[in-house]
Tab-separated table of C-alpha atoms and ligand atoms in Angstrom:
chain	number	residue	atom	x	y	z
A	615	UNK	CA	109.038	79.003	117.594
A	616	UNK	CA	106.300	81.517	118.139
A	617	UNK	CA	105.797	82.157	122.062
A	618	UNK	CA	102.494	81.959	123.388
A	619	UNK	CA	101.340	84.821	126.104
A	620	UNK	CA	99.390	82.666	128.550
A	621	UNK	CA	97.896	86.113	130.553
A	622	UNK	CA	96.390	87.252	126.613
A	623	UNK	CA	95.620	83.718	126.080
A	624	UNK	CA	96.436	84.812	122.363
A	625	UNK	CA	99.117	83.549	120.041
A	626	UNK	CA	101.890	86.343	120.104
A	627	UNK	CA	102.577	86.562	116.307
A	628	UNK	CA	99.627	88.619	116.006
A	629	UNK	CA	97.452	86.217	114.953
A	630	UNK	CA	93.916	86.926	116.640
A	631	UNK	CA	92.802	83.673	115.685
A	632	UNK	CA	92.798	79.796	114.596
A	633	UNK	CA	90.286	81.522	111.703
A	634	UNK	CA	91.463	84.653	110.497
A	635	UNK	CA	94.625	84.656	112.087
A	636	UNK	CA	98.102	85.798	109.733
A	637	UNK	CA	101.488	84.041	109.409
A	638	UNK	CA	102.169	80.913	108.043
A	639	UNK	CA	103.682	79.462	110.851
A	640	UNK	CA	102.086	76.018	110.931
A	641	UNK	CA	98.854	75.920	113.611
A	642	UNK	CA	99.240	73.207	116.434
A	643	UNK	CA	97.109	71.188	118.827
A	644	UNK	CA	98.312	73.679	121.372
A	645	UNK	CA	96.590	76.665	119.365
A	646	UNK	CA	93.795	74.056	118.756
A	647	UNK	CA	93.515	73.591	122.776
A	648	UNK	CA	93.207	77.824	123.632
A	649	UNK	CA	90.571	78.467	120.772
A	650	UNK	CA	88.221	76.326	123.288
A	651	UNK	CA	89.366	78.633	125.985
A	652	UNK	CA	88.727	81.755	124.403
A	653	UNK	CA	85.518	79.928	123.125
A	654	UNK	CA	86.297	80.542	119.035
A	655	UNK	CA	84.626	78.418	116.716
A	656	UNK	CA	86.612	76.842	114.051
A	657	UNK	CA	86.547	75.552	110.595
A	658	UNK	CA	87.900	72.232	109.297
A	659	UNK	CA	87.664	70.428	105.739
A	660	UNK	CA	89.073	67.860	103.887
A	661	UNK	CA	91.050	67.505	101.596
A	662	UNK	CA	93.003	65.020	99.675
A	663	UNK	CA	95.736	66.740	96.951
A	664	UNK	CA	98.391	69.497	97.438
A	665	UNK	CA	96.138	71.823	94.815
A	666	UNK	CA	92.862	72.061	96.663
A	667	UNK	CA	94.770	71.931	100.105
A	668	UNK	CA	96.507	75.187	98.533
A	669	UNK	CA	93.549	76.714	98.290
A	670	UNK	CA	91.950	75.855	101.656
A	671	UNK	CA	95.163	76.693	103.216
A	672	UNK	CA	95.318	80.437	101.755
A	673	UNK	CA	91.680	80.944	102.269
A	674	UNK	CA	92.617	80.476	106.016
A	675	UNK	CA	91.366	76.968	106.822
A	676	UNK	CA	93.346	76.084	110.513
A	677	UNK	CA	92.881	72.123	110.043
A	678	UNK	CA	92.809	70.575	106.990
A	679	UNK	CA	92.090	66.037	107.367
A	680	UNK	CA	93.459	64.038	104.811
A	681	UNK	CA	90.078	61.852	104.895
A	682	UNK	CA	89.390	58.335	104.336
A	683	UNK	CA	86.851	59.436	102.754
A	684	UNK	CA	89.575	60.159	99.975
A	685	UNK	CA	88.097	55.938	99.439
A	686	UNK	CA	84.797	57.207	98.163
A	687	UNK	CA	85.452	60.593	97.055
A	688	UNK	CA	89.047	60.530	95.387
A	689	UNK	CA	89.563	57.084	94.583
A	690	UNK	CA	86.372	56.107	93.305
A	691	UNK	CA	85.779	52.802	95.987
A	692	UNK	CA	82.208	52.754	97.194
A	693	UNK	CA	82.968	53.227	100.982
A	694	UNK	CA	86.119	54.109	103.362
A	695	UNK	CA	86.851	50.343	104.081
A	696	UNK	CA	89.210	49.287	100.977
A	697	UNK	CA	91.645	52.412	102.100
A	698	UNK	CA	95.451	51.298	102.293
A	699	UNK	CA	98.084	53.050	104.322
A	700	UNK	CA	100.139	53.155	101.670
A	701	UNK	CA	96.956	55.572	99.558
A	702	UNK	CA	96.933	57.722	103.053
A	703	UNK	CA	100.264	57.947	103.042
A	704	UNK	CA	100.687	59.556	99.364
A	705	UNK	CA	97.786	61.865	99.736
A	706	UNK	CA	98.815	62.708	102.713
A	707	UNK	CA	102.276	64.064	101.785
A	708	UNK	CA	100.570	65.650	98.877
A	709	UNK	CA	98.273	67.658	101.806
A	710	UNK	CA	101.312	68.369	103.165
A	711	UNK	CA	103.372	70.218	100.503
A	712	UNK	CA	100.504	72.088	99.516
A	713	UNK	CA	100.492	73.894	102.736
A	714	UNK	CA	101.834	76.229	104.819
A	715	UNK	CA	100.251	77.136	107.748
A	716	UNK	CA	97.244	74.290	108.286
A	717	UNK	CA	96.952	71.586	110.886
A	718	UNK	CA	96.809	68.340	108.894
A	719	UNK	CA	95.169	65.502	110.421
A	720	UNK	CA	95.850	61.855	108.273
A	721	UNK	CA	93.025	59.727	108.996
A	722	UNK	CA	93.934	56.339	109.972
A	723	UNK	CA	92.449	53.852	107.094
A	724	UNK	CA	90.651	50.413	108.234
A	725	UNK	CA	93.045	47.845	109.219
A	726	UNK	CA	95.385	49.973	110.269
A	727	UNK	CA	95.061	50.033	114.291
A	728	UNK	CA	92.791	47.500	115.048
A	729	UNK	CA	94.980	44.888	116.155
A	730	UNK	CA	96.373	47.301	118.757
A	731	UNK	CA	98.398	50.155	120.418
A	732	UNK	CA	101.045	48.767	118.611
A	733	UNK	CA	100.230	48.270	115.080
A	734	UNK	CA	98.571	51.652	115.779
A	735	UNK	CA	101.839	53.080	116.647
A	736	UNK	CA	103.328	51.820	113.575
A	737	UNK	CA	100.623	52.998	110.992
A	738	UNK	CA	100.882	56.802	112.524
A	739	UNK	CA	104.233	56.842	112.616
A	740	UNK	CA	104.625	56.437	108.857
A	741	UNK	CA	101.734	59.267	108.339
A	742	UNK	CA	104.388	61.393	110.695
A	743	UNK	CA	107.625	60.703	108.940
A	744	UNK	CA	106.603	59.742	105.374
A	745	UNK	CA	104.343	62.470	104.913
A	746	UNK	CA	104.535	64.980	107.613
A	747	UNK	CA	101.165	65.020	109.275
A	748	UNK	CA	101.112	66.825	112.656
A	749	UNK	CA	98.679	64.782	114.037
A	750	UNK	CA	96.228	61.644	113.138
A	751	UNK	CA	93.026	60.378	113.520
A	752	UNK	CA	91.408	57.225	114.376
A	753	UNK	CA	87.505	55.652	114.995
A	754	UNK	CA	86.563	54.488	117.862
A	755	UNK	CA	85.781	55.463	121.602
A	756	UNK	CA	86.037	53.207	124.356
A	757	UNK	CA	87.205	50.603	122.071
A	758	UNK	CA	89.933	52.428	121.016
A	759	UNK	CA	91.842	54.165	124.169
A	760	UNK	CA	94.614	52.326	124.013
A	761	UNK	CA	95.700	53.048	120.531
A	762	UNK	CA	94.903	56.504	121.947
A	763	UNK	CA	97.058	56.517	124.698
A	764	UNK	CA	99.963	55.153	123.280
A	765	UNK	CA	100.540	56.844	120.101
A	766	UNK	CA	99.869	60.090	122.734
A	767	UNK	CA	102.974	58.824	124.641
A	768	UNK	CA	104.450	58.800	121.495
A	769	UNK	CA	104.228	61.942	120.840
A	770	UNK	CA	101.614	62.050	117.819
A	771	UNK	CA	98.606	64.110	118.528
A	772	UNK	CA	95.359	61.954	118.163
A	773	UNK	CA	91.778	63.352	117.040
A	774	UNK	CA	89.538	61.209	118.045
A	775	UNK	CA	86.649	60.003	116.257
A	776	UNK	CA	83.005	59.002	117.746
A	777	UNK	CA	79.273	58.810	117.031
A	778	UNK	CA	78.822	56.793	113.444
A	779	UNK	CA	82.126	55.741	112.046
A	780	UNK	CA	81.704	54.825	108.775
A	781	UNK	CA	84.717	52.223	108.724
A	782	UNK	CA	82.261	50.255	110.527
A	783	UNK	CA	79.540	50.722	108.457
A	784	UNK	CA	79.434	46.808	107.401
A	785	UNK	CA	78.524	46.459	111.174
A	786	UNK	CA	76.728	49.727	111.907
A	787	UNK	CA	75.389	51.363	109.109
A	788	UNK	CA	75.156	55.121	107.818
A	789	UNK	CA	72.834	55.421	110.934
A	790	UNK	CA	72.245	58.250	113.715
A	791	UNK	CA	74.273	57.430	116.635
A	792	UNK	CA	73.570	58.269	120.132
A	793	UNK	CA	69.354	57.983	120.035
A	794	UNK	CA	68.125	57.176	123.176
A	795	UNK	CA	68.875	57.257	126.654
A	796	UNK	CA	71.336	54.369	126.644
A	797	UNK	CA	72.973	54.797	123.683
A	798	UNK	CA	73.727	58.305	124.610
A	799	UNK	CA	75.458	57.163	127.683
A	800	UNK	CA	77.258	55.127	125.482
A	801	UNK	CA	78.269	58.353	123.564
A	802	UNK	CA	79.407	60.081	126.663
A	803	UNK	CA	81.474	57.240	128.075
A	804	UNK	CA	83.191	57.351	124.685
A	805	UNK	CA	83.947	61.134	124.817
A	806	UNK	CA	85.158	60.995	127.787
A	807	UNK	CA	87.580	57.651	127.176
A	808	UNK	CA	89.082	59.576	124.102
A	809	UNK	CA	89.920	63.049	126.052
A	810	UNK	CA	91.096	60.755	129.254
A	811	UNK	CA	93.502	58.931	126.844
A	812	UNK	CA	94.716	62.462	125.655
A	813	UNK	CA	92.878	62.903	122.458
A	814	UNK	CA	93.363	67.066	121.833
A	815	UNK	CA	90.058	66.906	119.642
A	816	UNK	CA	87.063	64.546	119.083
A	817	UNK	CA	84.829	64.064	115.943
A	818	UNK	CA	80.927	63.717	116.424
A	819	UNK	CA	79.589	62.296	113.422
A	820	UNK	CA	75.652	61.867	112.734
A	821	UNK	CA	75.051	62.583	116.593
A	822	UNK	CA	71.572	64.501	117.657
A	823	UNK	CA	72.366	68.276	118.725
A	824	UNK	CA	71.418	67.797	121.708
A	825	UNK	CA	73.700	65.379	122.565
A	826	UNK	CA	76.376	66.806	120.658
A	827	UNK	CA	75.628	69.837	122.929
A	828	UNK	CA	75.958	68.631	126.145
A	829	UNK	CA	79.487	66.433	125.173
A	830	UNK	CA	80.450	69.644	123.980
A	831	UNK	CA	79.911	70.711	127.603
A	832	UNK	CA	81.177	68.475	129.392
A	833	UNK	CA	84.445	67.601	127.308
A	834	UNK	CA	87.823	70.505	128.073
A	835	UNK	CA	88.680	69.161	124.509
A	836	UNK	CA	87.139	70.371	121.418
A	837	UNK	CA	84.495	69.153	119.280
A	838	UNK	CA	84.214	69.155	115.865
A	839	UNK	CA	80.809	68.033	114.530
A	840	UNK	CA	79.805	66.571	111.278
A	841	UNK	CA	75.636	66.265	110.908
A	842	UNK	CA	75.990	67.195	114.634
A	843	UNK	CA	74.638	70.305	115.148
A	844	UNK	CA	75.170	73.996	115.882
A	845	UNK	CA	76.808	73.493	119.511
A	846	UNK	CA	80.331	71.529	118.652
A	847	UNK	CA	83.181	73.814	119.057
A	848	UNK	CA	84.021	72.819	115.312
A	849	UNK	CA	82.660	72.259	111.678
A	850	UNK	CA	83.748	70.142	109.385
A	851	UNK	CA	82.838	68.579	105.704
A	852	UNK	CA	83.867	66.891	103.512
A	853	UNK	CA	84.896	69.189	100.724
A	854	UNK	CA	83.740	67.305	97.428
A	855	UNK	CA	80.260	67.709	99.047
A	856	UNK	CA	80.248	71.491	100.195
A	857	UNK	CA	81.577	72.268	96.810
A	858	UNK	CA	78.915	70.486	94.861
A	859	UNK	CA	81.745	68.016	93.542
A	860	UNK	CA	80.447	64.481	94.634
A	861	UNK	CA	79.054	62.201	92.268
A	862	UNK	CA	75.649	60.791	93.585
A	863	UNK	CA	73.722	61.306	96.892
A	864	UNK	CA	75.565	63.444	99.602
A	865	UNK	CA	74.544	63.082	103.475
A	866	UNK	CA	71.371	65.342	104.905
A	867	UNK	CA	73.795	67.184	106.624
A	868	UNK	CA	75.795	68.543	104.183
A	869	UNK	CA	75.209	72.452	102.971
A	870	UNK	CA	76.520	72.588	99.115
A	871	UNK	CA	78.154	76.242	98.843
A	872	UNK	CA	79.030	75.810	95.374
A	873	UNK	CA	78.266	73.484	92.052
A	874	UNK	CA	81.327	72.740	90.911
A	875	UNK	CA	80.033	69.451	89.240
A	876	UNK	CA	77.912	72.105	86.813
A	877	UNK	CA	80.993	74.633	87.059
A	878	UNK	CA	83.518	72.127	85.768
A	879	UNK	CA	81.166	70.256	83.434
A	880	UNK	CA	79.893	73.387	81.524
A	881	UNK	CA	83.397	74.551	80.929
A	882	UNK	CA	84.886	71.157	80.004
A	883	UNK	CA	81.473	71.183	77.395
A	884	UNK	CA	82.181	74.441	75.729
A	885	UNK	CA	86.599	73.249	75.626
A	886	UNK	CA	84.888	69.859	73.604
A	887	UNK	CA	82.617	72.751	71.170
A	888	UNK	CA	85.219	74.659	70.163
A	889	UNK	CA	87.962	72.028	69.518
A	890	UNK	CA	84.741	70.467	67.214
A	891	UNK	CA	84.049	73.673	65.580
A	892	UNK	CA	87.093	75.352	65.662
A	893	UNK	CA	86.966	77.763	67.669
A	894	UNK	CA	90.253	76.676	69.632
A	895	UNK	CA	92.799	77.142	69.491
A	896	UNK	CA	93.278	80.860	67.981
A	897	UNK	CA	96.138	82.850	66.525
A	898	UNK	CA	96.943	83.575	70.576
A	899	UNK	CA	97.188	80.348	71.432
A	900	UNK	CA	99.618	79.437	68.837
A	901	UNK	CA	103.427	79.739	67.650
A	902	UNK	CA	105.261	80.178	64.712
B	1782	MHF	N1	80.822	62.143	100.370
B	1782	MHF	C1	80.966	61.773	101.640
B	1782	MHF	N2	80.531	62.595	102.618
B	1782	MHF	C2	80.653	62.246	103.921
B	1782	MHF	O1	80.259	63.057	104.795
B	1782	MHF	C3	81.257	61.007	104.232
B	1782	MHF	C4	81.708	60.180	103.182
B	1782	MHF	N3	81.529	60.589	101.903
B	1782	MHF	N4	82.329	59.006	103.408
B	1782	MHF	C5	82.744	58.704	104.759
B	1782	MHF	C6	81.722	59.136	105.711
B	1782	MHF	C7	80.398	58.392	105.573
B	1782	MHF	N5	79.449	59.398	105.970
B	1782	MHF	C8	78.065	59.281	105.863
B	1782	MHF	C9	77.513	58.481	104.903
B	1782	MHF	C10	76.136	58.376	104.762
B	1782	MHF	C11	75.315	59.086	105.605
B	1782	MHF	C12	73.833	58.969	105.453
B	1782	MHF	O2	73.347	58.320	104.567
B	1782	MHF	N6	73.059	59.602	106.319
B	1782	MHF	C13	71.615	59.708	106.183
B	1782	MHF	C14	70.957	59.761	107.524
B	1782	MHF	C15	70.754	58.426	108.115
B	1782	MHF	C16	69.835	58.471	109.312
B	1782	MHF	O3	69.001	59.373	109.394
B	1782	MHF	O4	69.979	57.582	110.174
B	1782	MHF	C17	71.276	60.996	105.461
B	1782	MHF	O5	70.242	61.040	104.805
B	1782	MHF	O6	72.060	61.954	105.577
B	1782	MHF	C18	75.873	59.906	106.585
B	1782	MHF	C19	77.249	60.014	106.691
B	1782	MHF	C20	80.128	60.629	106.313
B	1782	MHF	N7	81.365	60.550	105.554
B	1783	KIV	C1	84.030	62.964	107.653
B	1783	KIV	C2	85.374	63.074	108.293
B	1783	KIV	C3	85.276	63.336	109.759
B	1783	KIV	C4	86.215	61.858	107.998
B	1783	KIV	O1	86.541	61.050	108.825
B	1783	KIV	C5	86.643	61.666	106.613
B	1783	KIV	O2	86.452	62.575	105.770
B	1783	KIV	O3	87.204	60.600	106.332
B	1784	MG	MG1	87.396	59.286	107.976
């Protein structure tokens, strides 16, 4: 167990920080907690199979979330709501063994804490022990503290998640959250009911900067923003869309770093060409 050097405020591995640190000593919520302090920015993405979480994971990425949105970008469903526990579960342990030194968050599907702190407690504790998550993540402010609070008790690290959550989007809508004077009162009483019931981090989805901003502010815990501006204390996307991957229309908010649609498709084209024409395979590719 690596010691931490309260007085640096540093881990002591030599590790300078959550992004660009070294080791592969597995990053916690504590680390997560002391990059606020030292006000460091940080990186998230999803991810939802061992091979790309390989790759986020050795290019340095501290928390990697095993998304719901795995529904709509993995599993081909058009929205988060038709997630199991049981698909969480699997790509979750997949996340899992792909990695060495990333946080992984599983995302609590719909369904799955609703009911309550206990059925809550249940559904996270199979993301802990069947696939080895080191924390979770769940929707919901206000509404949700008590699922909070108790899997905290637990033990199991919660993210919390507030602004637009899309497993509510039969009710809500893809819309901006937190427009207006009331509703962003609304947004800060839900902030502030996640971090009270011991949330170590809080999503912001689809939130105006501003807002974003000032929660960022006022919150000890750290934000991670998604369409939420510059201000959070965190990024994160969801990786089929940075990477130019998703089929179909991607959110405003999203900034595509690579086409790997094009990428993938122009090599899988010119594969099809030469097993047509010939050209593969060669004498190098073959035994006698
Ligand atoms: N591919 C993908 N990317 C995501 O970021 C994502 C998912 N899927 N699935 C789960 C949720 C759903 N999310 C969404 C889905 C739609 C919008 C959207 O249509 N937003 C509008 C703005 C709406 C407004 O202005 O009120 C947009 O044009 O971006 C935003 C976030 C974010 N998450
Ligand atoms: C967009 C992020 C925050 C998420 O919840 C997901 O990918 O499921
Ligand atoms: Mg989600």
């Amino acid at each position: 167990m690596t010691q931490l050097s309260a007085a640096q405020n540093k881990p002591s591995d030599g590790s300078k920080a959550l992004y660009g640190g070294k080791g592969t000593r597995r990053i916690t919520v504590r680390d997560i907690a002391l990059a606020k302090e030292r006000g460091e920015k940080w990186p998230m993405l999803t991810a939802y199979d061992a091979m790309t979480a390989s790759v986020f994971d050795e290019a340095g990425i501290p928390v990697i979330l095993v998304g719901d949105s795995a529904g709509n970008c993995h599993l081909g469903y058009d929205t988060t709501v038709p997630v199991t526990l049981d698909e969480m579960s699997m790509l979750s342990a997949a996340v899992v063994r792909g990695t060495q030194r990333a946080l992984i968050v599983g995302d609590l599907p719909f369904g799955s804490y609703q009911e309550g702190p206990v059925q809550a407690l249940r559904s996270a504790t199979r993301l802990v022990k069947e696939a080895g998550v080191g924390a979770v993540k769940l929707e919901g402010g206000e509404r949700s503290h008590e699922q909070i609070r108790l899997l905290v008790e637990s033990g199991i690290p919660v993210m919390a998640h507030i602004g637009l959550t899309p497993q509510s989007v039969h009710a809500m809508g893809y819309r901006v959250q937190g427009r207006g004077e009331e509703a962003a009162q609304q947004l800060l009483r839900d902030a502030k009911a996640v971090q009270d019931a011991g949330a170590f981090a809080v999503v912001l989805e689809l939130v105006p900067a501003e807002l974003a901003a000032e929660v960022t502010r006022v919150l000890h815990i750290p934000t991670v923003g998604i369409g939420a501006g510059p201000e959070t204390d965190a990024q994160v996307l969801v990786w089929t869309d940075m990477l130019g991957l998703t089929s179909g229309r991607v959110p405003k908010f999203v900034k595509k770093y690579a086409d790997l649609r094009e990428v993938m498709g122009d090599a899988v084209k010119a594969f099809a060409e030469d097993v047509v024409g010939g050209g593969f395979p060669r004498e190098e590719h073959s035994v006698h």
